[in-house]
């Protein structure tokens, strides 16, 4: 079945530094990538949607200059958290939608736990 | 945006009992999906039910969908300790899927041995 590889699975960084999270679709072409954020004991909240080759669309309240999304190819999307602060500590999950959706059409990465100290 | 509401928010039952979780949503959908998430881990897709379906089974899982009430339920029969996790419903809105899935707030299920 469809697989999305997300790396790193966890990262600890110092406040003020930037962190890049990668999501790769291993056996299909991900025309659309969704990035979610999940705070402890809460649900997943959509941050942004990106289509290959175009700019990402951000949800209300999500700073596009802080959360840089690049979807340069059909198999790779990246989320860079710039100038990270402790309040950015969260679980980040990507979800890919294929050009020809399967029965459910969305494949999730395994998530990245970001801790900013 | 968050639109789904699950209830209960937390559920604790004895091993072997059945667990029922409910989900309500607000917009028209193509399908509704249920996911499981173990603490601090990624999502596991459990089952998908399309808008024209009313009930679906998969192993010990039974999902119902009532589009007139915009609600769904997930039943786990003969629960096991390994079923302890958070369960989320997620809706795929009608209109092409450009907006991704919208997740409910989740039900935290604890199965006591």
PDB file of C-alpha atoms in Angstrom, chain A residues 34 36 38 42-46 49 59 91 93 97 103-104 106 108-110 113, chain B residues 2 35 37 40-43 45 48 50 88 92 97-101 103-105:
ATOM      1  CA  UNK A  34      -1.417  18.372   4.146  1.00  0.00           C
ATOM      2  CA  UNK A  36      -1.157  18.986  10.660  1.00  0.00           C
ATOM      3  CA  UNK A  38      -1.252  18.211  17.315  1.00  0.00           C
ATOM      4  CA  UNK A  42      -5.728  17.502  21.529  1.00  0.00           C
ATOM      5  CA  UNK A  43      -6.792  16.632  18.026  1.00  0.00           C
ATOM      6  CA  UNK A  44      -5.031  17.240  14.734  1.00  0.00           C
ATOM      7  CA  UNK A  45      -5.348  20.744  13.385  1.00  0.00           C
ATOM      8  CA  UNK A  46      -4.683  21.437   9.725  1.00  0.00           C
ATOM      9  CA  UNK A  49      -2.148  22.508   2.239  1.00  0.00           C
ATOM     10  CA  UNK A  59      -5.104  27.983   7.595  1.00  0.00           C
ATOM     11  CA  UNK A  91       3.563  16.772  17.122  1.00  0.00           C
ATOM     12  CA  UNK A  93       2.083  15.055  10.918  1.00  0.00           C
ATOM     13  CA  UNK A  97      -3.140  12.671  -1.260  1.00  0.00           C
ATOM     14  CA  UNK A 103      -9.993   3.764  -1.278  1.00  0.00           C
ATOM     15  CA  UNK A 104      -9.336   6.412   1.298  1.00  0.00           C
ATOM     16  CA  UNK A 106      -4.906   9.935   2.348  1.00  0.00           C
ATOM     17  CA  UNK A 108      -0.191   9.760   6.847  1.00  0.00           C
ATOM     18  CA  UNK A 109       3.398  10.027   7.893  1.00  0.00           C
ATOM     19  CA  UNK A 110       4.372   8.686  11.292  1.00  0.00           C
ATOM     20  CA  UNK A 113       7.677  15.271  17.797  1.00  0.00           C
TER      21      UNK A 113
ATOM     22  CA  UNK B   2     -11.997  21.441  13.449  1.00  0.00           C
ATOM     23  CA  UNK B  35      -8.315   6.504  13.087  1.00  0.00           C
ATOM     24  CA  UNK B  37      -3.582   6.883  17.753  1.00  0.00           C
ATOM     25  CA  UNK B  40       2.712   9.933  21.099  1.00  0.00           C
ATOM     26  CA  UNK B  41       2.506   7.914  17.912  1.00  0.00           C
ATOM     27  CA  UNK B  42       1.180   8.323  14.396  1.00  0.00           C
ATOM     28  CA  UNK B  43      -2.274   7.590  13.097  1.00  0.00           C
ATOM     29  CA  UNK B  45      -6.393   4.113   9.655  1.00  0.00           C
ATOM     30  CA  UNK B  48     -13.746   4.280   5.987  1.00  0.00           C
ATOM     31  CA  UNK B  50     -18.756   6.397   2.323  1.00  0.00           C
ATOM     32  CA  UNK B  88     -10.560  10.123  16.020  1.00  0.00           C
ATOM     33  CA  UNK B  92     -13.568  14.103   3.877  1.00  0.00           C
ATOM     34  CA  UNK B  97     -11.050  16.780  -1.261  1.00  0.00           C
ATOM     35  CA  UNK B  98      -9.011  19.917  -1.642  1.00  0.00           C
ATOM     36  CA  UNK B  99      -9.261  20.708   2.037  1.00  0.00           C
ATOM     37  CA  UNK B 100      -7.925  17.508   3.505  1.00  0.00           C
ATOM     38  CA  UNK B 101      -9.491  15.660   6.377  1.00  0.00           C
ATOM     39  CA  UNK B 103     -10.602  15.666  12.565  1.00  0.00           C
ATOM     40  CA  UNK B 104     -12.819  15.416  15.573  1.00  0.00           C
ATOM     41  CA  UNK B 105     -11.545  16.037  19.059  1.00  0.00           C
TER      42      UNK B 105
END
